[in-house]
Coordinates of C-alpha atoms and ligand atoms in Angstrom, one line a residue:
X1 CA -89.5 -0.9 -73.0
X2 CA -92.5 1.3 -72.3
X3 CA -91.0 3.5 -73.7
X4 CA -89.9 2.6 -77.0
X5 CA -91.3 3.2 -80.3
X6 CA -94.0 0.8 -81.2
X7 CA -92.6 0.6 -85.1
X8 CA -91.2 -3.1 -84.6
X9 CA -87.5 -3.3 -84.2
X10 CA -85.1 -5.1 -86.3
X11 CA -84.5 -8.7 -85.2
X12 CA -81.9 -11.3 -85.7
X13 CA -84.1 -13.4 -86.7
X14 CA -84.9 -11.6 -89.9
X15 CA -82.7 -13.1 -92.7
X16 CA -83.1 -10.3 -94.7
X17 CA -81.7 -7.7 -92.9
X18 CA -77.8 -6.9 -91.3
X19 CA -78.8 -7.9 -88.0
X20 CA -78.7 -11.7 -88.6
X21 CA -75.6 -11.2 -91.1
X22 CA -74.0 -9.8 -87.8
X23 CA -75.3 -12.1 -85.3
X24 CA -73.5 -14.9 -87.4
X25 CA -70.9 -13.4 -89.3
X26 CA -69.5 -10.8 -87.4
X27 CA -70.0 -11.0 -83.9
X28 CA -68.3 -14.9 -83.8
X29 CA -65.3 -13.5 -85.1
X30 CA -65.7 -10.1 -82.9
X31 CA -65.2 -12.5 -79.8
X32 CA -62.4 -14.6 -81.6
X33 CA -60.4 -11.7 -81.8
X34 CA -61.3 -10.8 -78.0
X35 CA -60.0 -14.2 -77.2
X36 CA -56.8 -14.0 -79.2
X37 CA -55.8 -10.4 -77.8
X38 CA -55.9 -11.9 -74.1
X39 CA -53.8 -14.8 -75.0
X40 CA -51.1 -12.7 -75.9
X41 CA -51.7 -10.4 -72.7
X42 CA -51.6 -13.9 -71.0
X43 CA -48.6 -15.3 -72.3
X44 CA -46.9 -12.0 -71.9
X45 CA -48.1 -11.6 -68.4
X46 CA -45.6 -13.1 -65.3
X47 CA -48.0 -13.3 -62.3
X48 CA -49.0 -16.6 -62.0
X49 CA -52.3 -16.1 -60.8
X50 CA -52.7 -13.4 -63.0
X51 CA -52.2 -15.4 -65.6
X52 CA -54.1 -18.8 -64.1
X53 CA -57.2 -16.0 -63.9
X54 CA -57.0 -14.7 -67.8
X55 CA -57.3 -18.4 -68.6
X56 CA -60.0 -18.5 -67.1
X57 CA -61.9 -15.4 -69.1
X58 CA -60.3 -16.9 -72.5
X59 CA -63.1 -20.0 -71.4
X60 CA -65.7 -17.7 -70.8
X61 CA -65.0 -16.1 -74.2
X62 CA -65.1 -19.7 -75.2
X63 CA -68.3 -20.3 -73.8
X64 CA -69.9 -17.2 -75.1
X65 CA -69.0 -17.9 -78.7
X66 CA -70.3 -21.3 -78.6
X67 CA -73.5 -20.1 -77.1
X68 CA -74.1 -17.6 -79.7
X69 CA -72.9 -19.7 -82.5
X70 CA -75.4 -22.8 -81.2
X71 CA -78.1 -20.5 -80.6
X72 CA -78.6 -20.7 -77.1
X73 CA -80.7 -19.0 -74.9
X74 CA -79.0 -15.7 -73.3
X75 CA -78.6 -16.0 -70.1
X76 CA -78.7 -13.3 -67.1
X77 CA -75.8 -11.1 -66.8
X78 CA -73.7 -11.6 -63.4
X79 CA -74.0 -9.6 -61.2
X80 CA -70.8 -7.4 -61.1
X81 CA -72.0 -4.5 -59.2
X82 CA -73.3 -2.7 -62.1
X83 CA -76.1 -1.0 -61.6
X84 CA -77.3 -1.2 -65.1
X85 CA -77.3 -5.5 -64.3
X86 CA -80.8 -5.1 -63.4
X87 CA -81.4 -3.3 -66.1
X88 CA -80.4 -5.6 -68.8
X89 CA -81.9 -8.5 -67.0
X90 CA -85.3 -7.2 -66.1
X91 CA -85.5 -7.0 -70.1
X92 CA -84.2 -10.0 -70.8
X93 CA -87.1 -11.3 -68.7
X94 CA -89.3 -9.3 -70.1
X95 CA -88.1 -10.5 -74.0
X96 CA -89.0 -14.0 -72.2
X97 CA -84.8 -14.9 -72.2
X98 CA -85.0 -15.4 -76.0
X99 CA -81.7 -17.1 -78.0
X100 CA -79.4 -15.2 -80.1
X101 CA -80.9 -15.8 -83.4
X102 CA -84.5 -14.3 -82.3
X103 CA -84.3 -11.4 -80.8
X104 CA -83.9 -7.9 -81.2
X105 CA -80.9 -6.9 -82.8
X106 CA -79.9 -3.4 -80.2
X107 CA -80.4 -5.8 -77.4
X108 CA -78.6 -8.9 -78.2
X109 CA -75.8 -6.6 -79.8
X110 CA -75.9 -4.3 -76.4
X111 CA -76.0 -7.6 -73.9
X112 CA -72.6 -9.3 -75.6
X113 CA -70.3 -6.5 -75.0
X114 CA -71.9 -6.1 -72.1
X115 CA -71.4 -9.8 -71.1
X116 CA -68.0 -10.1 -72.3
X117 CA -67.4 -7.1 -70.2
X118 CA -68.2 -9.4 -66.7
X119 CA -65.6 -11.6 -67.5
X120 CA -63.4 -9.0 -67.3
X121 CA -65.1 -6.9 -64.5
X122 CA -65.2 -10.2 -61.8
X123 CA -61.9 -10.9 -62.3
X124 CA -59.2 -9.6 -59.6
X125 CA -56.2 -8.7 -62.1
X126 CA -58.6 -8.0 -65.2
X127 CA -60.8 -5.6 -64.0
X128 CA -60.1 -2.7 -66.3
X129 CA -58.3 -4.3 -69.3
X130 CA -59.4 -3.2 -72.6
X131 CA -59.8 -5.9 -74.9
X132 CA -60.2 -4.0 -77.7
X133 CA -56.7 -1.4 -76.7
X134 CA -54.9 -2.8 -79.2
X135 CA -56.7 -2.7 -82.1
X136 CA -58.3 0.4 -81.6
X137 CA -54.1 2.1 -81.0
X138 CA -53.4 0.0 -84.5
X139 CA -55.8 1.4 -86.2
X140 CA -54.8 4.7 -85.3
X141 CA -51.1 4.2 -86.3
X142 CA -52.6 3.4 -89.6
X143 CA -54.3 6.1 -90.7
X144 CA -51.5 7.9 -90.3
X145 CA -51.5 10.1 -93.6
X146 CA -55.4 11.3 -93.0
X147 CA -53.8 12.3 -89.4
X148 CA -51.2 14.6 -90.8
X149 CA -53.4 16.0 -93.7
X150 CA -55.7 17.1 -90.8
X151 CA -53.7 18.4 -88.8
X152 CA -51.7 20.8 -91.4
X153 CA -55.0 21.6 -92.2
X154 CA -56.3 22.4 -88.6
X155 CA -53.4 24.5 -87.9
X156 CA -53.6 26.7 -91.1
X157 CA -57.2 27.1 -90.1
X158 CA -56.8 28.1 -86.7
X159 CA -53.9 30.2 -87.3
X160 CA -56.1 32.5 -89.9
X161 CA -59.2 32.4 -87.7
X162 CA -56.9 34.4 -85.2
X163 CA -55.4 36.4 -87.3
X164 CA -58.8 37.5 -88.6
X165 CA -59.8 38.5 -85.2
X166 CA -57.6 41.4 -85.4
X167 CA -58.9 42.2 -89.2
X168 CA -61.3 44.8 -89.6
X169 CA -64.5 45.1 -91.9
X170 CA -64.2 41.5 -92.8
X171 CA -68.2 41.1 -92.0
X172 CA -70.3 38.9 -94.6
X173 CA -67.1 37.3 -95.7
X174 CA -66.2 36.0 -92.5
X175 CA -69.5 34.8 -91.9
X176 CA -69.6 32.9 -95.2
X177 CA -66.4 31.3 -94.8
X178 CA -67.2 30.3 -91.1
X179 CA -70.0 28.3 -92.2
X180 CA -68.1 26.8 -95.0
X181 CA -65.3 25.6 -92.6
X182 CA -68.1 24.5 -90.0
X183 CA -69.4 22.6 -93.2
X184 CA -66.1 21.2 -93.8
X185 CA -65.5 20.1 -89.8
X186 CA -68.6 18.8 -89.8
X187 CA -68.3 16.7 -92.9
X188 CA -64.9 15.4 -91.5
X189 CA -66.2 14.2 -88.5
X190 CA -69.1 12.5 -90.4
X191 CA -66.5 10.4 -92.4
X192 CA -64.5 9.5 -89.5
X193 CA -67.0 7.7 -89.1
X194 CA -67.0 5.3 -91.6
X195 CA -63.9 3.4 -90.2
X196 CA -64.9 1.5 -87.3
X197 CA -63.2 -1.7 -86.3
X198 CA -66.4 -3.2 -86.1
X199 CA -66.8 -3.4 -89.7
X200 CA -62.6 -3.7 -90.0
X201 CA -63.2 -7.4 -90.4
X202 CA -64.5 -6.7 -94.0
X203 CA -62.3 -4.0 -95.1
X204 CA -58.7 -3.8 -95.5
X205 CA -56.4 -0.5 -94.0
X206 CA -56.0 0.7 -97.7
X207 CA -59.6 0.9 -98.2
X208 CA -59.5 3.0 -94.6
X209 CA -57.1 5.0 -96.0
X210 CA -59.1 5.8 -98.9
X211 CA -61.7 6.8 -96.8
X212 CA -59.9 9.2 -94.7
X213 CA -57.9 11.6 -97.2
X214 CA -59.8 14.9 -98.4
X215 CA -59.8 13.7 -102.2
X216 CA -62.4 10.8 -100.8
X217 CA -64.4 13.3 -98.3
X218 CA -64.8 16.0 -101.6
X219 CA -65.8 12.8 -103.8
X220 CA -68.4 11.6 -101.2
X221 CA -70.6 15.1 -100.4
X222 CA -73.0 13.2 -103.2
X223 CA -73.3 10.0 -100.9
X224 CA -74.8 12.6 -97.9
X225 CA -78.8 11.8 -98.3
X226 CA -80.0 14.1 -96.1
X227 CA -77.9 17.4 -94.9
X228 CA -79.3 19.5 -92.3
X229 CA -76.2 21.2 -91.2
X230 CA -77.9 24.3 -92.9
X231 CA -80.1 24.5 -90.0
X232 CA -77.6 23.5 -87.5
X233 CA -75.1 26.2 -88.3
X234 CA -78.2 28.7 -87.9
X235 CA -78.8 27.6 -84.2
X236 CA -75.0 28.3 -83.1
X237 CA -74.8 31.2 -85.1
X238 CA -78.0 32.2 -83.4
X239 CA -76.8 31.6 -80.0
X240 CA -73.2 33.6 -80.4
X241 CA -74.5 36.9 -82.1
X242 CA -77.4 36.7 -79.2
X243 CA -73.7 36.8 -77.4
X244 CA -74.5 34.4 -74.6
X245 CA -72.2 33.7 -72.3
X246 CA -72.2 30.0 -72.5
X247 CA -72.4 28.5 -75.6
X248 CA -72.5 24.5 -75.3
X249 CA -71.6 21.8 -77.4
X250 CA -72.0 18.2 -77.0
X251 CA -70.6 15.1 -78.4
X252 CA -71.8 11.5 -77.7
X253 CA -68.7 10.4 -79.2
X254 CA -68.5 7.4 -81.2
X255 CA -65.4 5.7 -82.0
X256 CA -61.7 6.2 -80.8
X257 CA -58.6 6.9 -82.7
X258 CA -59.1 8.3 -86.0
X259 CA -63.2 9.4 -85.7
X260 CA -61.9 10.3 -82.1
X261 CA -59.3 12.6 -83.8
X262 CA -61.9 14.1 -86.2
X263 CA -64.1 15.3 -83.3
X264 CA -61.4 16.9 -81.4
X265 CA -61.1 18.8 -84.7
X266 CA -64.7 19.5 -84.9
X267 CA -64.2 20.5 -81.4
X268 CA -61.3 22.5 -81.8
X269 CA -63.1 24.5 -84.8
X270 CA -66.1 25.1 -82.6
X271 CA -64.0 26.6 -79.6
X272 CA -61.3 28.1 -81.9
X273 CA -64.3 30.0 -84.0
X274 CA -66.4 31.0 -81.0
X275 CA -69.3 28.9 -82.4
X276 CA -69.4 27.6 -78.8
X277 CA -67.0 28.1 -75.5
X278 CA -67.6 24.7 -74.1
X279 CA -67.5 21.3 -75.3
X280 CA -68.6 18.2 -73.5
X281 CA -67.5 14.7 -74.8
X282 CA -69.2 11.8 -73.8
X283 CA -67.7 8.7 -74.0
X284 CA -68.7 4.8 -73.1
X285 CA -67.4 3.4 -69.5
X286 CA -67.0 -0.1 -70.7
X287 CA -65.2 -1.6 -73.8
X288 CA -68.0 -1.4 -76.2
X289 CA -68.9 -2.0 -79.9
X290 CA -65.0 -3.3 -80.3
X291 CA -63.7 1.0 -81.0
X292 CA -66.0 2.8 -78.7
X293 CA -64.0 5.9 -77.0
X294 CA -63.2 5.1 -73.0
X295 CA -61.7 8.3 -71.4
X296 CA -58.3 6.5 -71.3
X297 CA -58.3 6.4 -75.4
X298 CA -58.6 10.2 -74.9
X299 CA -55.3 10.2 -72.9
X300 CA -53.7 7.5 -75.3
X301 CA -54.7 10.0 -78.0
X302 CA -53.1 12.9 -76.2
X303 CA -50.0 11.4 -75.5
X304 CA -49.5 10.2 -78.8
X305 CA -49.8 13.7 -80.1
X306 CA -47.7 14.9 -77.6
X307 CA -44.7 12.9 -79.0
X308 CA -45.7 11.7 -82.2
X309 CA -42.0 10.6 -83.5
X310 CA -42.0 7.8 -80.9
X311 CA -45.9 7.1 -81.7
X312 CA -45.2 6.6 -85.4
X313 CA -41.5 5.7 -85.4
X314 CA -41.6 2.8 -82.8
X315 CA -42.2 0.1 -84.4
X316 CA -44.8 -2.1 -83.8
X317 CA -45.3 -6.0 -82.6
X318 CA -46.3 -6.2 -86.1
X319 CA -43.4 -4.0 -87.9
X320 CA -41.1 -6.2 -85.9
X321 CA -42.5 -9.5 -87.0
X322 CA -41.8 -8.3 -90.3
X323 CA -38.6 -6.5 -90.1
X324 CA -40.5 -3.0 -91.0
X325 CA -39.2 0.1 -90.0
X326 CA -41.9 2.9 -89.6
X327 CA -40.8 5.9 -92.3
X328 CA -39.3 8.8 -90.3
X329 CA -42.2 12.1 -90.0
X330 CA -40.7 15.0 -91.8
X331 CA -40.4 18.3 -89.2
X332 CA -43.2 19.9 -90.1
X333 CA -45.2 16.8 -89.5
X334 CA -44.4 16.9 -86.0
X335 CA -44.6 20.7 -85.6
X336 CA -48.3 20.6 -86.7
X337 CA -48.9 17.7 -84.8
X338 CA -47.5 19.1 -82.1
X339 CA -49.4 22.1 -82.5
X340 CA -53.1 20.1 -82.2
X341 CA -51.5 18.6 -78.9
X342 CA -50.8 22.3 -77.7
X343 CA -54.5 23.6 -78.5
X344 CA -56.3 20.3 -77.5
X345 CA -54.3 19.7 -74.1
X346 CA -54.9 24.0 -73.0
X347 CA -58.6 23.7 -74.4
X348 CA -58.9 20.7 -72.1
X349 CA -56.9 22.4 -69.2
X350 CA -59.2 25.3 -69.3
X351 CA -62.2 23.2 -68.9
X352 CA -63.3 24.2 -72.4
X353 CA -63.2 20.8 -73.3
X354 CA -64.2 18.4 -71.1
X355 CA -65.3 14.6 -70.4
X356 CA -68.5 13.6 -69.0
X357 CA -68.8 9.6 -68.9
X358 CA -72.5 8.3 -67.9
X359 CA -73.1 4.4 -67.9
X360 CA -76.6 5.4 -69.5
X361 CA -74.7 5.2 -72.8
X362 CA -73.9 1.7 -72.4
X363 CA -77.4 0.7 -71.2
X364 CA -79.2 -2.0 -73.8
X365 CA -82.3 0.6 -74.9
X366 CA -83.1 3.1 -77.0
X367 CA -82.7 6.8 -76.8
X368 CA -86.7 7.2 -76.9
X369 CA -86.3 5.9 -73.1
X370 CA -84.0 9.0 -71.7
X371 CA -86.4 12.1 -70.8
X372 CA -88.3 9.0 -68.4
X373 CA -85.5 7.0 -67.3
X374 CA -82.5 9.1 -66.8
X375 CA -83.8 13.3 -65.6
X376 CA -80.4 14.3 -64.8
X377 CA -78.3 13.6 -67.9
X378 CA -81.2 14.8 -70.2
X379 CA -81.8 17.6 -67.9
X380 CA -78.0 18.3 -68.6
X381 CA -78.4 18.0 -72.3
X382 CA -81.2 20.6 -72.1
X383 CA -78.4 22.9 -71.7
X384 CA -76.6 22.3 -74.8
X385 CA -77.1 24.7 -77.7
X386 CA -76.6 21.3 -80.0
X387 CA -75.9 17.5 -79.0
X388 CA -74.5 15.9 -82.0
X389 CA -74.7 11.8 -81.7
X390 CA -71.8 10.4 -83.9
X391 CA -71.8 7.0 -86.1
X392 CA -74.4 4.5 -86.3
X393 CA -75.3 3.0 -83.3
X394 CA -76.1 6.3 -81.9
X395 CA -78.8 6.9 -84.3
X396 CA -80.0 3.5 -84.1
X397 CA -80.6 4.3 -80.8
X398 CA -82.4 7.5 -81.2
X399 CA -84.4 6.1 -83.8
X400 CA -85.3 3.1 -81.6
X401 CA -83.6 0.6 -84.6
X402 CA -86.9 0.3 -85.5
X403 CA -87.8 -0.4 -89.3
X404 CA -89.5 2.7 -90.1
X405 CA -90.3 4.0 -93.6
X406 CA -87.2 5.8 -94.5
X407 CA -89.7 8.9 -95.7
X408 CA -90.5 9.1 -92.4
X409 CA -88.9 12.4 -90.6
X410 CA -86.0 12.1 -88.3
X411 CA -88.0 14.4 -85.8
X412 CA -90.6 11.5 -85.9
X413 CA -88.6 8.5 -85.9
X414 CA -86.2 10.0 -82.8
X415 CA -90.1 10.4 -80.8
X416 CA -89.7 11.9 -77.0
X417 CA -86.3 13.6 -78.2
X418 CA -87.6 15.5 -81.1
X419 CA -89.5 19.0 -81.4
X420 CA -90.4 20.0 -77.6
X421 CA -88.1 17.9 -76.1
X422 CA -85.9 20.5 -75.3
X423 CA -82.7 19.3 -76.8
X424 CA -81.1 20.1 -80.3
X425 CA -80.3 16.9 -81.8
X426 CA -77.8 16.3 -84.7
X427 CA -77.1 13.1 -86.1
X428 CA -73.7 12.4 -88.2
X429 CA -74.1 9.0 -89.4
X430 CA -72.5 7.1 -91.9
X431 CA -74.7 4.2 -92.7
X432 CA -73.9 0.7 -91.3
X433 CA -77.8 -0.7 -90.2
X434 CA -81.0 -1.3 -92.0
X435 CA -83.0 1.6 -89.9
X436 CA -82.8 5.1 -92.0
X437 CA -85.1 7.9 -92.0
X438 CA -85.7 11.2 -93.4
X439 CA -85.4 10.2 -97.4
X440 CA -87.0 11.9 -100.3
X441 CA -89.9 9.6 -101.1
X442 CA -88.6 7.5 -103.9
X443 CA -84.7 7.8 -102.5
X444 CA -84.6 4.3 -101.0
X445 CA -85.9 2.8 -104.2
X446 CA -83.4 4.5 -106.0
X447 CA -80.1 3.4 -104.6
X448 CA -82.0 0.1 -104.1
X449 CA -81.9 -0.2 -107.5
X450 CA -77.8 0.7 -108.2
X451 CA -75.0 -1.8 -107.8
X452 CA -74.7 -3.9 -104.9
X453 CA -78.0 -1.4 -103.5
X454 CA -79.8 -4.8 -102.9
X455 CA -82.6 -4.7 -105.6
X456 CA -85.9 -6.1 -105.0
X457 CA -84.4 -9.2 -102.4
X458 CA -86.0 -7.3 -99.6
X459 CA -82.5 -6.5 -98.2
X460 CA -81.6 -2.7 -97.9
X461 CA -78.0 -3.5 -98.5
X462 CA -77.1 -0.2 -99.5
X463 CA -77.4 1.2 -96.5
X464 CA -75.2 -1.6 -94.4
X465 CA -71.3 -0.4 -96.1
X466 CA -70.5 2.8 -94.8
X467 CA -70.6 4.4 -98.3
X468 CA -74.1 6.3 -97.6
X469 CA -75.0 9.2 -94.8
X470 CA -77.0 11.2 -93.5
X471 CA -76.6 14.2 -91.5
X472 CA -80.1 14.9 -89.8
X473 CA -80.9 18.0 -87.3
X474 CA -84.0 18.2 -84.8
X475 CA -84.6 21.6 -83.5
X476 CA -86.0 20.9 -80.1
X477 CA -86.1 24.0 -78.3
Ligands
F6P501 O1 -73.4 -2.6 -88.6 C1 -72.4 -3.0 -88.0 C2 -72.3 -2.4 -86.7 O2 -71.5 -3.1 -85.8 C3 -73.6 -2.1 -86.0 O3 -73.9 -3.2 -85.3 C4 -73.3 -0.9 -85.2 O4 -74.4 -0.2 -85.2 C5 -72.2 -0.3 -85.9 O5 -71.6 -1.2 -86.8 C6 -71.2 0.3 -85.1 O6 -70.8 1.3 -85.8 P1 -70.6 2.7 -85.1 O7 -69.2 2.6 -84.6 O8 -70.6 3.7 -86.3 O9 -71.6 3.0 -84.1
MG502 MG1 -68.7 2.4 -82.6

């Protein structure tokens, strides 16, 4: 906490903003789903004391709704070994143990996955179930005609980039259309974002698929508020002319399934277009935020790629239920699909693409509180020509979810991570939380003032749906 920003952070106390519209809305129902995916797992499951135990962790989930949803006082998390246990407890003390409705949002939101996740970790059969597998794998399934768009798209693109290679004299026209097509990835990547299951319990999978297809992405460049990638491009430009051996990328990824999808394209493009030789994913090491990545929804991604007839022609509990038969992919579908499995699986093989969990991701704070509190992973990120943070709570984190002016700059409002820190930050955010920085003066009032944009209630609701972005860049070196 010393290290935070001093801008006061968001609470869940304020009725104004989408931290207490979570805290009561969202989060109740977040944990009733929890609860109703085990139940099936239990009544599926034949060990008796398997199943006596997940019993058990559908009370606790119990419990833990009815604390939040009476207001109760949080209580210390268990100790399960974790060496981030102190962590959360020491500032729970320090908070003086608040209740759910009056304290900071990040925390309180951080602290319940985090506490649901001890029901899971004490048990003996549970330890590593995923309560959030199976929606995250639906989801996927669903989004189904962005995935094969994408990936006809993705091989076109890679298949000219190495034909080009052998081209001469191409010079200024290469360069122009690599930095439209890093626009492009980019861009894709930042509207993956806009479909977590988080938010799923407001929107419906046609809205997702509306979302996804490139008609939507083309419509939306107008809702990106700020758009550094200008400057971005520059630095890895920079960095492969200079012809450096080792270029680096980083992604602190976000979401699983589709957004997960977008950034192995991003990735792909960046390896594929020698804009950098290495990229280092980071995912989350618990269940987290309901579709945070864990390195086994990498693998689950993989092998559905890797035979994506029985992926998307099995049918599902759901398909069954109600006598649908999945549609059959046409040949080409699974050629192309078949094609991002090659590249992603060799890329991977090759170390070029790689996986680097760290529980510091699932820790309760800020990003303000790395450089002090954890020397080796930002020591690590040092080395990376550009870390881009994907989705929204990553840049509530870096900027502290504190409720700063949103003319305030991004290299501000990010504090010990910004110019001089060392590290290149880019955030692609689509925008789901209160915080936002980096606007025009005058912006905010602006889209207050549109449809649905919140007027003068004191609520930014604009910037809660997903519909907005922004895109900003630090240069820290
Ligand atoms: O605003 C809803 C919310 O759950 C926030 O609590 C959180 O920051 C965000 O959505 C999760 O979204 P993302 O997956 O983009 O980080
Ligand atoms: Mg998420």
């Amino acid at each position: 906490m010393e290290f935070d920003t001093k801008t006061p952070p968001y609470l869940t106390s304020d009725k104004l903003s989408f931290a207490y519209i979570s805290a009561r809305d969202r989060w109740p129902v977040i944990v009733t789903q929890a609860v109703d995916d085990l139940y099936r797992s239990v009544s599926e499951c034949q060990d008796p004391e398997k199943q006596e135990e997940g019993k058990k962790i559908i009370e606790e989930l119990s419990r833990l709704k009815y604390e939040l949803q009476h207001d109760r006082q949080l209580t210390p998390i268990r100790d399960d070994g974790g060496a981030d246990v102190a962590i959360y407890n020491r500032e729970l003390e320090q908070l003086g143990t608040p209740s759910w409705f009056n304290i900071p949002w990040l925390f309180c939101e951080c602290y319940l996955y985090r506490r649901l996740n001890t029901s899971f970790s004490l048990s003996k059969h549970w330890k590593t179930y995923d309560v959030f597998y199976r929606q995250k794998i639906k989801t996927f399934r669903s989004s189904r005609p962005a995935v094969i768009e994408l990936a006809a798209r993705y091989k076109d693109l890679v298949t000219q980039i190495e034909q080009d290679k052998f081209k001469a004299g191409t010079g200024s026209e290469h360069e122009e259309a690599e930095k439209i097509l890093f626009f492009e990835m980019c861009e894709i990547c930042l509207w993956g974002n806009a479909t977590d299951l988080s938010l799923l319990t407001s929107l419906t999978y046609e809205d997702i698929q509306k979302l996804q297809g490139s008609e939507a992405r083309k419509a939306s460049e107008k809702n990106i508020l700020v758009n550094d990638l200008g400057a971005t491009y520059e630095v890895l430009k920079k960095a492969k002319d200079e012809g450096r051996k080792e270029r680096r990328v980083d992604i602190v990824l976000d979401n699983a399934g589709f957004e997960l999808y977008v950034d192995l394209i991003l990735a792909g493009y960046l390896l594929s277009s020698g804009l950098a030789t290495l990229v280092v994913l980071h995912p989350k090491s618990i269940p987290w935020f309901v579709s945070d990545v864990l390195p086994t929804d990498f693998a689950a991604l993989l092998s559905a790629l890797a035979d994506p007839r029985r992926f998307y022609e099995t049918p599902s509990e759901e398909d069954k239920l109600q006598n649908n038969t999945p549609s059959p992919l046409a040949d080409k579908d699974v050629t192309d699909l078949g094609f991002l499995f090659q590249e992603w699986a060799r890329m991977h093989a090759e170390g070029q693409l790689i996986m680097r969990p760290n529980t510091f991701w699932t820790h309760p704070g800020s990003y303000w509180r790395l450089p002090s509190t954890e020397k080796d992973l930002y020591e690590d990120l040092k080395t990376s020509e550009v870390v881009i943070f994907k989705g929204d709570l990553n840049y509530r984190k870096l900027t502290g979810d504190a409720a700063w002016d949103p003319a305030t700059p991004f290299t501000e409002a990010i504090g010990p991570l910004g110019p001089g820190s060392g590290v290149n930050v880019l955030a692609l955010r689509t925008c789901k939380a209160d915080v936002v920085v980096g606007l025009k003066p005058g912006l905010d009032e602006e889209i207050l003032a549109t449809e649905g944009g919140g007027g003068d209630s004191g609520a930014r609701k604009w910037a809660w749906s997903g519909k907005w972005a922004v895109v900003s860049f630090s240069n820290g070196k």
